[in-house]
CSV table of C-alpha atoms in Angstrom, one decimal:
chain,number,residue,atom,x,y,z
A,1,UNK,CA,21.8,185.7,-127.8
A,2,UNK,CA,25.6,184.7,-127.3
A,3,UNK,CA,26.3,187.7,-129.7
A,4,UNK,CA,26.0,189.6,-127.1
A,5,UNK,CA,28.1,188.6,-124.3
A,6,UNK,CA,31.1,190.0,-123.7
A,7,UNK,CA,34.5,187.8,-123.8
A,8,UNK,CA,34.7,187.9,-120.3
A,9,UNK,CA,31.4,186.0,-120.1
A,10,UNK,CA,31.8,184.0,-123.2
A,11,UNK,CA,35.1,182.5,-121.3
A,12,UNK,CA,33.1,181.9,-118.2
A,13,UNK,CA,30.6,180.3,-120.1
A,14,UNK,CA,33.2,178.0,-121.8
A,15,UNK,CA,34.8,177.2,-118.4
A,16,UNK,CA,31.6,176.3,-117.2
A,17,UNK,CA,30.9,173.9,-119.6
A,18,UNK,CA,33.8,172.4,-119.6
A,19,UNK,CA,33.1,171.2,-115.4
A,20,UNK,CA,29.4,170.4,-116.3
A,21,UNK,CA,30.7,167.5,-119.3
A,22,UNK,CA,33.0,166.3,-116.5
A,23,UNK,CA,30.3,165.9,-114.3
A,24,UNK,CA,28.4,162.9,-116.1
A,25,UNK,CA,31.8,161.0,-116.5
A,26,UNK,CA,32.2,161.2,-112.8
A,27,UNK,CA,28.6,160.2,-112.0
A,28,UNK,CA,28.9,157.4,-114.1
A,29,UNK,CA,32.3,156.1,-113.2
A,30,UNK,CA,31.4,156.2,-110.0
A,31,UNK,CA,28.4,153.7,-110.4
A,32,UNK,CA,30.7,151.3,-112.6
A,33,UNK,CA,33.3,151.2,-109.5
A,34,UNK,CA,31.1,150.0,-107.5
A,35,UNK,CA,29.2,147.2,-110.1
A,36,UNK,CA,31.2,144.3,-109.0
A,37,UNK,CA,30.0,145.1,-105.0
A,38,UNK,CA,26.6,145.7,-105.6
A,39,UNK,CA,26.1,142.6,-107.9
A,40,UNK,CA,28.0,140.7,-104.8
A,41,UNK,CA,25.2,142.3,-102.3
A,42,UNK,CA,22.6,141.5,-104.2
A,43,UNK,CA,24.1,137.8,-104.9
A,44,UNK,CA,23.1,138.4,-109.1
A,45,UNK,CA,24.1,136.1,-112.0
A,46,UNK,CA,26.3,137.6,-114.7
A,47,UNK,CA,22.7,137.1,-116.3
A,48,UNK,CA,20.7,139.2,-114.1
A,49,UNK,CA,23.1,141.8,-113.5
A,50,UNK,CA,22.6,142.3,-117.1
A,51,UNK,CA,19.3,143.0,-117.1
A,52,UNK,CA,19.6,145.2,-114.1
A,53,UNK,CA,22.2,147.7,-116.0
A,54,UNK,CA,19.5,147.5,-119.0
A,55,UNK,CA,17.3,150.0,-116.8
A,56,UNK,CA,20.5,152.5,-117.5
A,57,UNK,CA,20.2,151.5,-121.4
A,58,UNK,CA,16.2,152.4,-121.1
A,59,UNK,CA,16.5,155.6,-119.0
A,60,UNK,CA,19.3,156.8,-121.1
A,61,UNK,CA,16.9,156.3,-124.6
A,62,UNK,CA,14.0,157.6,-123.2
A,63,UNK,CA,15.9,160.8,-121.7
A,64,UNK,CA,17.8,161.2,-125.5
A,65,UNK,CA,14.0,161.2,-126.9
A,66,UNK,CA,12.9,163.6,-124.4
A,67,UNK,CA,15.5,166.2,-124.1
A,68,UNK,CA,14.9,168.1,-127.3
A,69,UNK,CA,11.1,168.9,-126.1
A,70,UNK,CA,12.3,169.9,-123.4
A,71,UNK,CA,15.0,172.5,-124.5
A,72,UNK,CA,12.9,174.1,-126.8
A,73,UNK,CA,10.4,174.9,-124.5
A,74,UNK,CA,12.6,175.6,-121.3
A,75,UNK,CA,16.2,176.3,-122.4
A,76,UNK,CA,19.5,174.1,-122.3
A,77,UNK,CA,20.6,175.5,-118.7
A,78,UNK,CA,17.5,174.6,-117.2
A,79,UNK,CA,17.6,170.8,-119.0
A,80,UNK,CA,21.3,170.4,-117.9
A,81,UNK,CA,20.6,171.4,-114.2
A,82,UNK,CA,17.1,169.1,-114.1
A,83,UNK,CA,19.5,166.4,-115.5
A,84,UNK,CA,22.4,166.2,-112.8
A,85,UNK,CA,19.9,166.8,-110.4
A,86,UNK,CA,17.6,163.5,-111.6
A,87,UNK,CA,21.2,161.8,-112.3
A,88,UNK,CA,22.2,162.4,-108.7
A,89,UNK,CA,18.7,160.9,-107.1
A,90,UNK,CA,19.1,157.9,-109.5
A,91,UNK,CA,22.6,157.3,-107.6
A,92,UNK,CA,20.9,158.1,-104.4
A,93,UNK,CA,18.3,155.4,-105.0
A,94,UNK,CA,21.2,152.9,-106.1
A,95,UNK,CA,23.1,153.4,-103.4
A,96,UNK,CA,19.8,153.5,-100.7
A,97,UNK,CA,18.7,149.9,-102.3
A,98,UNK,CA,21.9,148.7,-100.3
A,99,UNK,CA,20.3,149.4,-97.1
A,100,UNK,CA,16.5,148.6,-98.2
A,101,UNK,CA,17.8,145.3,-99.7
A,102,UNK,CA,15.0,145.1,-101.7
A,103,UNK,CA,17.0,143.3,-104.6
A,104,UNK,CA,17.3,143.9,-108.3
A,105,UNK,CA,14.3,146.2,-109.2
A,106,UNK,CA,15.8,148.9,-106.8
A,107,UNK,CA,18.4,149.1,-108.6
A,108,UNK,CA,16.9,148.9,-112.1
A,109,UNK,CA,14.6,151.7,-111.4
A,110,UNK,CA,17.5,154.2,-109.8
A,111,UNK,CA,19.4,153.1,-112.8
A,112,UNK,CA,16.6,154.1,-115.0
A,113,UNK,CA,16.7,157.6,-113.2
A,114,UNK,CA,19.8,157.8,-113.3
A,115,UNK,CA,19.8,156.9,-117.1
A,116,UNK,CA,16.8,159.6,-117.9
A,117,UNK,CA,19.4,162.5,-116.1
A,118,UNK,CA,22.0,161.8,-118.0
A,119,UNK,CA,19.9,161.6,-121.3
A,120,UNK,CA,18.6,164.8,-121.3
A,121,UNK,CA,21.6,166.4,-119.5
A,122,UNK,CA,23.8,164.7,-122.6
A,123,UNK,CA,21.9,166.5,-125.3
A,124,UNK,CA,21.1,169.8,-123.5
A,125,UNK,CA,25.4,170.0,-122.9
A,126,UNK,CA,25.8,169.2,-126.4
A,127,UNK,CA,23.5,172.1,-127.0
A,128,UNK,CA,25.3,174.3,-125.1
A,129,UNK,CA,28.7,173.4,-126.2
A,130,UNK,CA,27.3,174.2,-129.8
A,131,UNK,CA,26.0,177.4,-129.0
A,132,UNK,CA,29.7,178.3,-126.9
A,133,UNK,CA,31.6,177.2,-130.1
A,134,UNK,CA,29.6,179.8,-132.1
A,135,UNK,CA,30.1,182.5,-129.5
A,136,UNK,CA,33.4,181.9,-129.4
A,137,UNK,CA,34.3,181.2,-133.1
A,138,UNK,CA,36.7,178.6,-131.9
A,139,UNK,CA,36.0,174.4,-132.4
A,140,UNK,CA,35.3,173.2,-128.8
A,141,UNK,CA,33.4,170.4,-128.7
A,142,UNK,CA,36.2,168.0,-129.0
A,143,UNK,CA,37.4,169.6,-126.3
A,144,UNK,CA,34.4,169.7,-124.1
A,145,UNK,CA,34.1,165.8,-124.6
A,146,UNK,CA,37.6,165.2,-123.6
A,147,UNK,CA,36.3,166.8,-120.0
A,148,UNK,CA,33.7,164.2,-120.4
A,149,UNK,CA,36.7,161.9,-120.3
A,150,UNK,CA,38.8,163.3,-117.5
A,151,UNK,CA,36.0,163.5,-115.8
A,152,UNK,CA,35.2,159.5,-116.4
A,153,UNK,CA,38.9,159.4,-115.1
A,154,UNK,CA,38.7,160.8,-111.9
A,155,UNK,CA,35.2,158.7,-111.2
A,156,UNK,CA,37.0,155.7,-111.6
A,157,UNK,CA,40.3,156.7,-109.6
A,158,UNK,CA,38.0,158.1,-106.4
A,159,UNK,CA,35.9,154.9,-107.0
A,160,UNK,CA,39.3,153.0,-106.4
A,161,UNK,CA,40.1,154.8,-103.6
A,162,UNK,CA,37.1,153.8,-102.1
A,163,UNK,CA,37.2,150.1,-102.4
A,164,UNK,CA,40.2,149.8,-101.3
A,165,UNK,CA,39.3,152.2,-98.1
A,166,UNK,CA,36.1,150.5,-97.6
A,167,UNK,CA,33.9,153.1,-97.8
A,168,UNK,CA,29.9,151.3,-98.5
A,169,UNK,CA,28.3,151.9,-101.7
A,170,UNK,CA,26.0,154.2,-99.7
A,171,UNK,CA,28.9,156.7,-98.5
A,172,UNK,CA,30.5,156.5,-101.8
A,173,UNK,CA,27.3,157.2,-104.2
A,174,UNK,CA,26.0,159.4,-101.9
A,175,UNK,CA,28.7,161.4,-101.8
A,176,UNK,CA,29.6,161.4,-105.6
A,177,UNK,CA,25.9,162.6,-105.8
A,178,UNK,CA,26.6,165.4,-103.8
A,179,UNK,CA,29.7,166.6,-105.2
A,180,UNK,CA,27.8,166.5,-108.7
A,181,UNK,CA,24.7,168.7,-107.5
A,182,UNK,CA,27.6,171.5,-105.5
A,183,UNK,CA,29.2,171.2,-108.9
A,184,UNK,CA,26.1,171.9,-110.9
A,185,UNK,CA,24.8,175.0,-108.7
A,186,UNK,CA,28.2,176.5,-108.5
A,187,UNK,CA,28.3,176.5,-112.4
A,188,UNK,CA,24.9,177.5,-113.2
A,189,UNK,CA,25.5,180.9,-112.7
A,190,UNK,CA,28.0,181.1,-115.9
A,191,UNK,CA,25.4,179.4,-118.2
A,192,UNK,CA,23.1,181.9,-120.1
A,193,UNK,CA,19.7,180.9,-120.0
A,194,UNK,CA,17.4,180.3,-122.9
A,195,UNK,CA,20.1,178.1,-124.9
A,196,UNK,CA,18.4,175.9,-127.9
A,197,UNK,CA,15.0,177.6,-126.5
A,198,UNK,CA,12.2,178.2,-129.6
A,199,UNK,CA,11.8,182.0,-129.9
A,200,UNK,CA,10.2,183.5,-132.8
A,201,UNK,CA,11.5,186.5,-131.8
A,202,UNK,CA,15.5,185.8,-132.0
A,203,UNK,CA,15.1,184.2,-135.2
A,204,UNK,CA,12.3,186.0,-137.7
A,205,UNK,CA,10.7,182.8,-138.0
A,206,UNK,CA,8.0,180.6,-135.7
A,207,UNK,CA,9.4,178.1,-133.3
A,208,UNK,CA,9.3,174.8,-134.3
A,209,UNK,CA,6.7,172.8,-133.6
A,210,UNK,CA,6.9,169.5,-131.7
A,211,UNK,CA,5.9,167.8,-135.3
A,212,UNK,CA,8.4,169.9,-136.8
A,213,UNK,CA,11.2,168.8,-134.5
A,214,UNK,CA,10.4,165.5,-135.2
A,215,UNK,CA,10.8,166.2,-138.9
A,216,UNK,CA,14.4,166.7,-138.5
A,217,UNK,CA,15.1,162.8,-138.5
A,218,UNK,CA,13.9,163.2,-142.2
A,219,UNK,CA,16.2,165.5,-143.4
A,220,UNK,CA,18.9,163.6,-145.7
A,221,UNK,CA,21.7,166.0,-143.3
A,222,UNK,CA,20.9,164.9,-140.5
A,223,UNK,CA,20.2,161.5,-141.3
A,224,UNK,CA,24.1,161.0,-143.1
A,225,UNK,CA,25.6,163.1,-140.1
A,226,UNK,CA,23.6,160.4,-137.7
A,227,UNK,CA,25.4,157.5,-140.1
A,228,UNK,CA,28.7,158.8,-139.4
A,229,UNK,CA,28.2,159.1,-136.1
A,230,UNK,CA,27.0,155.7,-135.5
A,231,UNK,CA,29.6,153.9,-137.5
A,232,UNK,CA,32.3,156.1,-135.2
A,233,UNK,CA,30.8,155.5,-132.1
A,234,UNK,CA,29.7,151.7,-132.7
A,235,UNK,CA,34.3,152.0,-133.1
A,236,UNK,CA,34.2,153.5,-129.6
A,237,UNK,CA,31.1,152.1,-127.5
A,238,UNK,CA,32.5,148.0,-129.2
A,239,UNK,CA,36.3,149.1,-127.5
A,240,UNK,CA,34.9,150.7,-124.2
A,241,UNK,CA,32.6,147.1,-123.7
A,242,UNK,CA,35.0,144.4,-125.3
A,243,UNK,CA,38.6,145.4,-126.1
A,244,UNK,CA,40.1,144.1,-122.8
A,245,UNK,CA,38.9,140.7,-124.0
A,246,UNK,CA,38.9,141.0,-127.7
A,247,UNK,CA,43.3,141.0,-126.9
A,248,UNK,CA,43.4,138.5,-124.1
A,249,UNK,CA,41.3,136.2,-126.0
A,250,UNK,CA,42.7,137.1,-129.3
A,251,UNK,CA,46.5,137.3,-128.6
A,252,UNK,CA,46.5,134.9,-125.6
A,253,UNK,CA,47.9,137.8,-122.9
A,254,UNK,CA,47.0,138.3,-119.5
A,255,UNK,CA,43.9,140.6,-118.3
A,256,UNK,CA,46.2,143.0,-116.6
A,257,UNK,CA,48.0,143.1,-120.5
A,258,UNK,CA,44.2,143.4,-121.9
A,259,UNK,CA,43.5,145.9,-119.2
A,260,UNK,CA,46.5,148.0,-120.1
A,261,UNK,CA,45.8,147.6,-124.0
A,262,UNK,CA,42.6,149.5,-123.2
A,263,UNK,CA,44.1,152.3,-121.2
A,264,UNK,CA,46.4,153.0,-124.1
A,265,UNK,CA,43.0,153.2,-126.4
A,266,UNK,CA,41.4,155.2,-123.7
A,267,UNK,CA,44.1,157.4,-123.8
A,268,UNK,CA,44.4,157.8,-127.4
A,269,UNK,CA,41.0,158.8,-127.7
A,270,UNK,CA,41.4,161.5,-124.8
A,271,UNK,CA,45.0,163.1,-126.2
A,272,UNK,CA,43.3,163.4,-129.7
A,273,UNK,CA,40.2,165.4,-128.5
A,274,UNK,CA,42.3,167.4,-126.0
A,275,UNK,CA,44.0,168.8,-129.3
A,276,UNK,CA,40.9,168.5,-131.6
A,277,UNK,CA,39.8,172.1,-131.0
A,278,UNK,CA,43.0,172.9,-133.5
A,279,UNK,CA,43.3,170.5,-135.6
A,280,UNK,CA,39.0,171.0,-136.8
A,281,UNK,CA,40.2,174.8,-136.7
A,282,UNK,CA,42.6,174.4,-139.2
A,283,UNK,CA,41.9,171.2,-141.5
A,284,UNK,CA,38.1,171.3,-141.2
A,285,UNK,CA,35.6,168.7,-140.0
A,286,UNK,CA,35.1,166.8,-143.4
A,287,UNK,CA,39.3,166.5,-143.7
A,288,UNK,CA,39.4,165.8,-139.7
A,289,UNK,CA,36.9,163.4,-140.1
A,290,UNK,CA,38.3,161.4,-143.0
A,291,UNK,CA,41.9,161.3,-141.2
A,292,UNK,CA,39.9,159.6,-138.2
A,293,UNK,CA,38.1,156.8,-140.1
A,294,UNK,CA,41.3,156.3,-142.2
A,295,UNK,CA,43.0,155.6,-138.6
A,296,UNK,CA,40.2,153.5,-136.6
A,297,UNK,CA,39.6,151.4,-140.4
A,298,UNK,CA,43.8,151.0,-139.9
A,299,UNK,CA,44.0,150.6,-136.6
A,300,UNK,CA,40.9,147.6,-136.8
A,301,UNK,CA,42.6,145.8,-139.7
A,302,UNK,CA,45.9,145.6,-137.7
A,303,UNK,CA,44.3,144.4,-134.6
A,304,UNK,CA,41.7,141.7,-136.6
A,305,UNK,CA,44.8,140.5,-138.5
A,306,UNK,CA,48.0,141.4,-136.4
A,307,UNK,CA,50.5,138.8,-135.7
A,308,UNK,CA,51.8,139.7,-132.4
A,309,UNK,CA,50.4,141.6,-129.0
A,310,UNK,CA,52.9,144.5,-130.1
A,311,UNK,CA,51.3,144.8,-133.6
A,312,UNK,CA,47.7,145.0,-132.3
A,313,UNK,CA,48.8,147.5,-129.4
A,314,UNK,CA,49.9,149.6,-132.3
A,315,UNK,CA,46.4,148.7,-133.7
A,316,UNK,CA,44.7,149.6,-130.9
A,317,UNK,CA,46.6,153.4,-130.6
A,318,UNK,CA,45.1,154.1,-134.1
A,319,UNK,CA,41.8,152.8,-133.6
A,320,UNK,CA,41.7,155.5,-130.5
A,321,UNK,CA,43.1,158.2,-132.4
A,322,UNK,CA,40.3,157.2,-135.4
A,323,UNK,CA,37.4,156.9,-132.5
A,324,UNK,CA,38.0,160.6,-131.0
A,325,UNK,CA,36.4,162.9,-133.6
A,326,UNK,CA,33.1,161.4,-135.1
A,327,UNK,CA,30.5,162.1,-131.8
A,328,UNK,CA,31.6,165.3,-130.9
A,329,UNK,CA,32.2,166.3,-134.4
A,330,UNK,CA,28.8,165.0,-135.8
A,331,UNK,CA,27.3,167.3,-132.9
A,332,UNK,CA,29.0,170.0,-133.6
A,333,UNK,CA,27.9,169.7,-137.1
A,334,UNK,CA,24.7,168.5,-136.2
A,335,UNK,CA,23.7,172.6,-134.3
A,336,UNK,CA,25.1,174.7,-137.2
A,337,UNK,CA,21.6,175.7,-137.5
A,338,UNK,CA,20.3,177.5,-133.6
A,339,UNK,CA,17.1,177.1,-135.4
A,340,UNK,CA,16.2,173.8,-134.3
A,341,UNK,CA,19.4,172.7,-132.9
A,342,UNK,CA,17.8,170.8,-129.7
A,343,UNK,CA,16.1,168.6,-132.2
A,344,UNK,CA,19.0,167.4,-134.6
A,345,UNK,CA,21.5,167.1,-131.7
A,346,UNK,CA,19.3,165.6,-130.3
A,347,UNK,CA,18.6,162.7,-133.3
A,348,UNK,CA,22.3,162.6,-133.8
A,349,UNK,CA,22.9,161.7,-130.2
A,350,UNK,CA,20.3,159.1,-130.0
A,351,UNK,CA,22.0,157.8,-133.1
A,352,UNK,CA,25.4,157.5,-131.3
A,353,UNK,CA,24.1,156.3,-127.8
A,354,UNK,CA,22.4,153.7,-129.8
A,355,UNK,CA,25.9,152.7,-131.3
A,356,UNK,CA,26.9,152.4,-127.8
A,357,UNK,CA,24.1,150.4,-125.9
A,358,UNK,CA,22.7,148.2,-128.7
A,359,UNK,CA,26.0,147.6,-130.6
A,360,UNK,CA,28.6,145.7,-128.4
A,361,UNK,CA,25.7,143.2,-127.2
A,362,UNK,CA,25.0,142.5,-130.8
A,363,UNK,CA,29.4,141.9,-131.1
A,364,UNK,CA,29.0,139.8,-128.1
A,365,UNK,CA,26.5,137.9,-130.0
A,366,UNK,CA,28.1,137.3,-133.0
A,367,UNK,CA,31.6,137.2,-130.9
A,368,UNK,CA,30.1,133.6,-129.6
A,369,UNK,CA,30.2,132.2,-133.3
A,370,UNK,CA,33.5,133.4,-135.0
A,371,UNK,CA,35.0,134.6,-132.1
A,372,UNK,CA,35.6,138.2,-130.9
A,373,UNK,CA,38.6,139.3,-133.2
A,374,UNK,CA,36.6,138.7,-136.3
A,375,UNK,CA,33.3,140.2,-134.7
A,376,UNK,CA,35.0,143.1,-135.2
A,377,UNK,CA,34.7,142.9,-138.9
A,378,UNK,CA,31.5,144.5,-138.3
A,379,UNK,CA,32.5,147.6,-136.5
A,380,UNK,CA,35.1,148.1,-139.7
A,381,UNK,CA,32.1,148.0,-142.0
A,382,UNK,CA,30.5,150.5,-140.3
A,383,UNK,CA,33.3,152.9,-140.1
A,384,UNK,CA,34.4,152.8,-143.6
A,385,UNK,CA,30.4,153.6,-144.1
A,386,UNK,CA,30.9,156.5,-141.6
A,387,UNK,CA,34.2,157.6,-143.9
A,388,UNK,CA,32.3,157.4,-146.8
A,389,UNK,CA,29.7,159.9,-145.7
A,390,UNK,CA,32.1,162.5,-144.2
A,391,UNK,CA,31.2,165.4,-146.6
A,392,UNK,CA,27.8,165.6,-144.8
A,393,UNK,CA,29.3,167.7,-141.8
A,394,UNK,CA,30.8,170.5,-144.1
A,395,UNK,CA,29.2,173.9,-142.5
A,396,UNK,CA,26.0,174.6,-143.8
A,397,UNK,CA,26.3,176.8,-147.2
A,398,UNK,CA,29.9,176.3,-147.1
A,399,UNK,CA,31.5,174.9,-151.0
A,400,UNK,CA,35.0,174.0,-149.0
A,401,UNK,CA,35.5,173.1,-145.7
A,402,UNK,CA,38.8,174.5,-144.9
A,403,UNK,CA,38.2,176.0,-141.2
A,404,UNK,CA,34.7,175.5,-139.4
A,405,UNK,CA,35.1,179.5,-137.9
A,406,UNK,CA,35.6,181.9,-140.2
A,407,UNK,CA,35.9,185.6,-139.8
């Protein structure tokens, strides 16, 4: 299909993609701002405001598990759209239990919804950004998760901006919503329809079936690509939840010190992927990939074992620039195939949102008996694992991996 579009559409179709990664970063950004008010309204332990963010963990899962069924029978336009649109109602029903004040389970179920959008929106954009990077000949999805990030940026600046002006969680979610569903009709219009969709005619062969898409988490590919990505996200998802406290604790600084120390992995992370696009284009995924875990398993050691805050600030630059590459790249890697590429993106996701929901809890955990700094021994283990298995995103049929595009 993207064979035949023309450049002009092709870069319209990019662009668009681009705004619709950006959109979930905002959406959820924009919740997280406003965590600290709602748990005051609702008058929650540190306890049960756990459990109430767990509806996002479940909606997210059961949207992941979903979302590959769902492209191959409708298309990854129509699954993105659906997505932002659910996402929005679930912050619409966050920011409504407010005014109900109907407690907790309000909030658990909009989270939930919330959680389910963005599920099936996250592997139907991953799709997409696959199928752009093929029509394009060009490595993008680096690029495309950076939006994520800029997006996640923005979020959190307008969520500031709206504490401090006072706006209610209502105006403020409600709002946010809005913007993402203007966002998400505006763009829908560049986004071929049909992406990731089974078609027996398009490829010579039968679509898949729905046992058949299962099947792919069985294939020893996939499964090492979902390896790597779990080890290299468990890297990213363990900073994003405990870095901030893994360096006041650990090196006895401020939380406006530990808060900075996380901005500079945060940004890191976000300069790397900017420029990923070029670097995958000209060293290859498997070299790209290795460089990364041979920074994150550097950057870990020096922040585990440095001696000083300066040390583990240098630490915590590398183990950005090691975190960057291993989700999108796995993807990427992941929809070399358009047959079936709904499915595996979809397993290889699931793999790395796992890695983010299920592993920092389990650091916390074992963060109680040894403390947070060795905790992190784990997360090392599991990206030299992930470096290890590199060599299982080389391009399909390809002996060398020296460019993913080639002419």
């Amino acid at each position: 299909m993207e064979h035949s579009l023309s450049s002009r559409q092709i870069q319209r179709w990019r662009v668009a993609i681009y705004f619709i990664f950006a959109l979930p970063g905002f959406a959820l950004a924009s919740w997280v701002s406003r965590t600290p008010t709602i748990r005051d309204s609702l008058g929650a332990t540190t306890s049960e405001m756990g459990w109430i963010i767990f509806g996002l963990a479940v909606g997210s899962i059961v949207g992941l598990l979903s979302a590959s069924h769902l492209i191959a029978g409708r298309g990854g336009r129509f699954v993105m759209m659906t997505g932002l649109a659910v996402s929005s109602a679930g912050l619409g029903i966050v920011a409504l239990s407010g005014v109900w004040l109907t407690g907790g389970i309000a909030v658990f179920l909009g989270l939930a919804v919330f959680g389910f959008g963005n599920g099936i929106c996250d592997v139907a954009m991953n799709v997409e950004g696959t199928a752009v990077e093929r029509a394009a000949q060009k490595s993008l999805l680096t690029g495309f998760h950076a939006a994520f990030s800029v997006g996640n940026l923005v979020g959190a600046v307008a969520g500031s901006a709206a504490v401090g002006a006072g706006l209610s969680v209502l105006a403020h979610l409600s709002l946010a919503a809005v913007v993402v569903i203007l966002c998400a009709v505006y763009f829908f219009r560049f986004v071929p329809a049909g992406t990731g969709q089974e078609r027996a005619a398009e490829s010579g062969e039968p679509p898949m079936t729905a046992r058949e898409r299962m099947a792919v988490w069985k294939e020893p590919r996939t499964i090492l690509i979902g390896i790597v990505v779990l080890g290299m996200a468990f890297a990213e998802g363990s900073a994003n939840d405990w870095l901030p406290l893994v360096i006041v604790d650990g090196y006895h600084v401020s939380p406006a010190t530990g808060s900075f120390a996380f901005g500079l992995f945060v940004a890191a992370m976000t300069i790397c992927r900017a420029a990923g696009g070029m670097l995958l284009d000209r060293f290859g995924r498997v070299a790209v990939l290795r460089a990364s875990a041979l920074s994150a398993i550097a950057g870990l050691l020096i922040v585990i074992w440095g001696q000083s805050f300066t040390a583990a600030a240098i630490g915590v630059v590398l183990w950005g620039f090691g975190s960057a590459f291993g989700f999108p790249v796995g993807l990427s890697a992941a929809g070399d195939d358009p047959r079936g590429v709904a499915a595996r993106v979809g397993a290889v996701s699931t793999a790395g949102y796992l890695a983010f929901l299920v592993g920092p809890p389990i650091l916390g955990v074992i963060g109680d008996s040894v403390g947070l700094l060795r905790a992190l021994i784990i997360v090392l283990i599991g990206v030299v694992v992930a470096g290890l298995l590199c060599h299982a995103a080389r391009p399909i049929g390809a002996q060398t991996d020296d460019t993913n595009f080639k002419a």
